[in-house]
mmCIF file of C-alpha atoms in Angstrom:
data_model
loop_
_atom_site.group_PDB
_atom_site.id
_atom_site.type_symbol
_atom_site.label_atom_id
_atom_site.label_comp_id
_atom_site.label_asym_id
_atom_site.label_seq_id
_atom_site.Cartn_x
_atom_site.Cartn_y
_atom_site.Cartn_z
ATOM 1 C CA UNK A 1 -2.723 15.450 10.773
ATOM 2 C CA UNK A 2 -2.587 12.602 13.127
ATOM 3 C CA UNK A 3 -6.720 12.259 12.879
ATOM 4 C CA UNK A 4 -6.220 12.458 8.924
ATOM 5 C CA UNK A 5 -3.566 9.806 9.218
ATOM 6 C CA UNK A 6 -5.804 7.411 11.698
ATOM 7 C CA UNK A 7 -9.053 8.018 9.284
ATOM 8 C CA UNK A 8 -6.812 7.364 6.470
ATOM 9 C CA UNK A 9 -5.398 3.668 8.618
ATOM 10 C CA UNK A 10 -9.176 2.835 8.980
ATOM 11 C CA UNK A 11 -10.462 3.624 5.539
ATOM 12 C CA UNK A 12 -7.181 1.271 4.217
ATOM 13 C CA UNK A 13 -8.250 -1.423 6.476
ATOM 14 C CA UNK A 14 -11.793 -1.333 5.462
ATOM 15 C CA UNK A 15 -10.594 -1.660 1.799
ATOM 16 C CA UNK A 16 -8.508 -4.454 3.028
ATOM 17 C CA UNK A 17 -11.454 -6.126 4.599
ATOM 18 C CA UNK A 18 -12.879 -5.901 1.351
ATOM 19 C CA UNK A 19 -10.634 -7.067 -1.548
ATOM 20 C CA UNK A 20 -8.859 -9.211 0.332
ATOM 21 C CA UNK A 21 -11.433 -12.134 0.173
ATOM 22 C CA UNK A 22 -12.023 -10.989 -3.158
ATOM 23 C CA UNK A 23 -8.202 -12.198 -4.253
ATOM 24 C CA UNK A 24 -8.181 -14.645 -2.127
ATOM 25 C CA UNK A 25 -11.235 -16.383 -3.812
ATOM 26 C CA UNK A 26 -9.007 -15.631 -7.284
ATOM 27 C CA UNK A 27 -5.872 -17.665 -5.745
ATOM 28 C CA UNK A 28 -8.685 -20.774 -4.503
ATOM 29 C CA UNK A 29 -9.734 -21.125 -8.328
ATOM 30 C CA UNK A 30 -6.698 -20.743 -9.661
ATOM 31 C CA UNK A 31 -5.109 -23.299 -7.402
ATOM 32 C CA UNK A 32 -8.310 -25.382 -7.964
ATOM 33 C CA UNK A 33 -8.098 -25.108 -11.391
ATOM 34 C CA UNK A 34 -3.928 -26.114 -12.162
ATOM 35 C CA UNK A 35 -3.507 -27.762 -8.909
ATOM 36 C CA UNK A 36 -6.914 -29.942 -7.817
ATOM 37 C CA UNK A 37 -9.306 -29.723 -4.659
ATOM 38 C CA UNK A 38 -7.391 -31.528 -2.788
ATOM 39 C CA UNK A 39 -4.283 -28.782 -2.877
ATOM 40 C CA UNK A 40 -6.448 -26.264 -2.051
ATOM 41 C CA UNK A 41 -8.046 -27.841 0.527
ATOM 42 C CA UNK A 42 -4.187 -28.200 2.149
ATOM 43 C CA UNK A 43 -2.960 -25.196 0.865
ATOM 44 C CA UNK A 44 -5.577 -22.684 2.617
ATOM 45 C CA UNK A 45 -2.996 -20.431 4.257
ATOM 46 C CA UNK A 46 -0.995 -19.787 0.649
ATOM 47 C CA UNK A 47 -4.409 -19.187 -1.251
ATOM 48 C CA UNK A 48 -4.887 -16.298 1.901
ATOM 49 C CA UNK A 49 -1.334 -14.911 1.633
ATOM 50 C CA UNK A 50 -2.314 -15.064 -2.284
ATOM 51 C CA UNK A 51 -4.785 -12.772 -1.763
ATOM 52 C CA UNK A 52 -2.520 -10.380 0.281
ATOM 53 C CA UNK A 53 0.121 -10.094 -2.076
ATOM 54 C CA UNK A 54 -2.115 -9.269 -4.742
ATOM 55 C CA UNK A 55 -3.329 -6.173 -2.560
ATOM 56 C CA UNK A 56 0.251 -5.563 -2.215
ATOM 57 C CA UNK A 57 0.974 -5.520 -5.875
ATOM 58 C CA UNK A 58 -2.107 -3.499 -6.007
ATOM 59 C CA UNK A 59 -1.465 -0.810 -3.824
ATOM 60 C CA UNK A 60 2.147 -0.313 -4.574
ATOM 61 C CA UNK A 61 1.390 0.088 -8.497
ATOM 62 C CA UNK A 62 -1.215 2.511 -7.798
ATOM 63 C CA UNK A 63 0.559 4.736 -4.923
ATOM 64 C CA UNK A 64 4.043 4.606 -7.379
ATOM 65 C CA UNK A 65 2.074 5.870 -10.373
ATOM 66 C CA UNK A 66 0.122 8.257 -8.319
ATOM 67 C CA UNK A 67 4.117 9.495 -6.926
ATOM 68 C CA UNK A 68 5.426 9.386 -10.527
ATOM 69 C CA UNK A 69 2.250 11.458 -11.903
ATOM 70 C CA UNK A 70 2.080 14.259 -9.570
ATOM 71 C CA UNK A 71 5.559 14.409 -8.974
ATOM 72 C CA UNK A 72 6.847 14.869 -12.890
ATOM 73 C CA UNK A 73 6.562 17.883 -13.031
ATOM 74 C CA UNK A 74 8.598 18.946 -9.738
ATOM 75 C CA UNK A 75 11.844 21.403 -10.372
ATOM 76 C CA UNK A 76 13.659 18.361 -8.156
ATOM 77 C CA UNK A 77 12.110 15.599 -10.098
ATOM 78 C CA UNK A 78 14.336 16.173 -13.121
ATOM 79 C CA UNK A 79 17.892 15.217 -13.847
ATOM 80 C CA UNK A 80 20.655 17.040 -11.658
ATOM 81 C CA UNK A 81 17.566 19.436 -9.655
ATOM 82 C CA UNK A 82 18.310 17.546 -6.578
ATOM 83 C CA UNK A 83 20.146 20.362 -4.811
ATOM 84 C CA UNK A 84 17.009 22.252 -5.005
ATOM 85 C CA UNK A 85 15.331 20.158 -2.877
ATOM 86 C CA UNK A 86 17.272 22.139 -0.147
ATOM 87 C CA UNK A 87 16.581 25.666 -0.938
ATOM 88 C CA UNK A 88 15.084 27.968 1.185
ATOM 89 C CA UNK A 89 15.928 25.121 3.702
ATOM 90 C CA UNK A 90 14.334 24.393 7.000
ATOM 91 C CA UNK A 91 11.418 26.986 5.284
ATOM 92 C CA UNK A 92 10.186 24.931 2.343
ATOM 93 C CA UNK A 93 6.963 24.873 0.871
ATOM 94 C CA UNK A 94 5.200 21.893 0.879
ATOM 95 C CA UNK A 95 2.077 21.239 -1.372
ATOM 96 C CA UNK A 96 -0.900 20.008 -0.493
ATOM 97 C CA UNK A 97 -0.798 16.833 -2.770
ATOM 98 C CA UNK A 98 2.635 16.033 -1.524
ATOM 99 C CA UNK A 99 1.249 15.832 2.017
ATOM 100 C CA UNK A 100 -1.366 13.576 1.170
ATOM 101 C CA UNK A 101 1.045 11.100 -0.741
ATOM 102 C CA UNK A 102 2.783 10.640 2.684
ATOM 103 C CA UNK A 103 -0.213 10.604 4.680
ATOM 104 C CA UNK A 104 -1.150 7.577 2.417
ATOM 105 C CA UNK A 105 2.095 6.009 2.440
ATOM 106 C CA UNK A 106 1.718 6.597 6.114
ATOM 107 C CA UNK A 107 -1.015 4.900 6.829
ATOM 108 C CA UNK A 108 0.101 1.791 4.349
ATOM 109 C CA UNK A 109 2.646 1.068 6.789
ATOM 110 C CA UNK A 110 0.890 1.956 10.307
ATOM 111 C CA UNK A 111 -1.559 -0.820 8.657
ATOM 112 C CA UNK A 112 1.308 -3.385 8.155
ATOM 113 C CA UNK A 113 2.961 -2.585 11.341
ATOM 114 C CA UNK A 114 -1.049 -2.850 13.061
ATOM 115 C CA UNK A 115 -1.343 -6.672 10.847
ATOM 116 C CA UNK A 116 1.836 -7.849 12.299
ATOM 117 C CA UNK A 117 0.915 -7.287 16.122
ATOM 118 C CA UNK A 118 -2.390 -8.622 15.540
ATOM 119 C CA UNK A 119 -0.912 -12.053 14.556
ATOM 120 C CA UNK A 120 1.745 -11.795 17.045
ATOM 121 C CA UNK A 121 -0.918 -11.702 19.383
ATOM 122 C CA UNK A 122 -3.180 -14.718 17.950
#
């Protein structure tokens, strides 16, 4: 699971590499547009961090509607089931797809944690 979870930190920051210029080119014409050239010319570092909170937004819409899709339908998910989250305890069960929403959450934050040492180290 560790090689899942490091493919799954690699394919995160490839999509990274990608859309992040992508929103970051949305946040230079929209400060362009209501602000002026010269603001964005000044501005460059909040048109970046723009772009990173829009993958932000992104990402956690998508993985919390992914969570709240596959988990509906979970015995635990549902008013007062909470105390069967601990039967058959330490020997639970543990789906496939439930693995995989951790492994991505995982990887999410390895990413983050990876971002900040890289500018620490800049």
């Amino acid at each position: 699971s560790l090689l899942t979870l490091f493919v799954l930190v690699m394919i995160l920051r490839l999509v990274k590499a990608i859309l992040l210029p992508f929103f970051s080119d949305l946040g230079r014409k929209a400060a362009r547009h209501t602000h002026g050239p010269t603001w964005e010319k000044t501005n460059e570092i909040r048109i970046v961090k723009f772009g990173e909170y829009v993958f932000r937004l992104l990402f956690h819409s998508c993985i919390s509607l992914a969570g709240i899709y596959y988990f509906w339908d979970k015995e635990w998910w549902t008013a007062g089931g909470t105390p069967s989250l601990f039967l058959k305890y330490p020997h639970q069960e543990i789906a496939p797809g439930m693995v995989w929403y951790y492994l991505v959450q995982s990887a999410y934050n390895i990413d983050a944690m990876v971002s900040l040492l890289e500018m620490s180290f800049e």
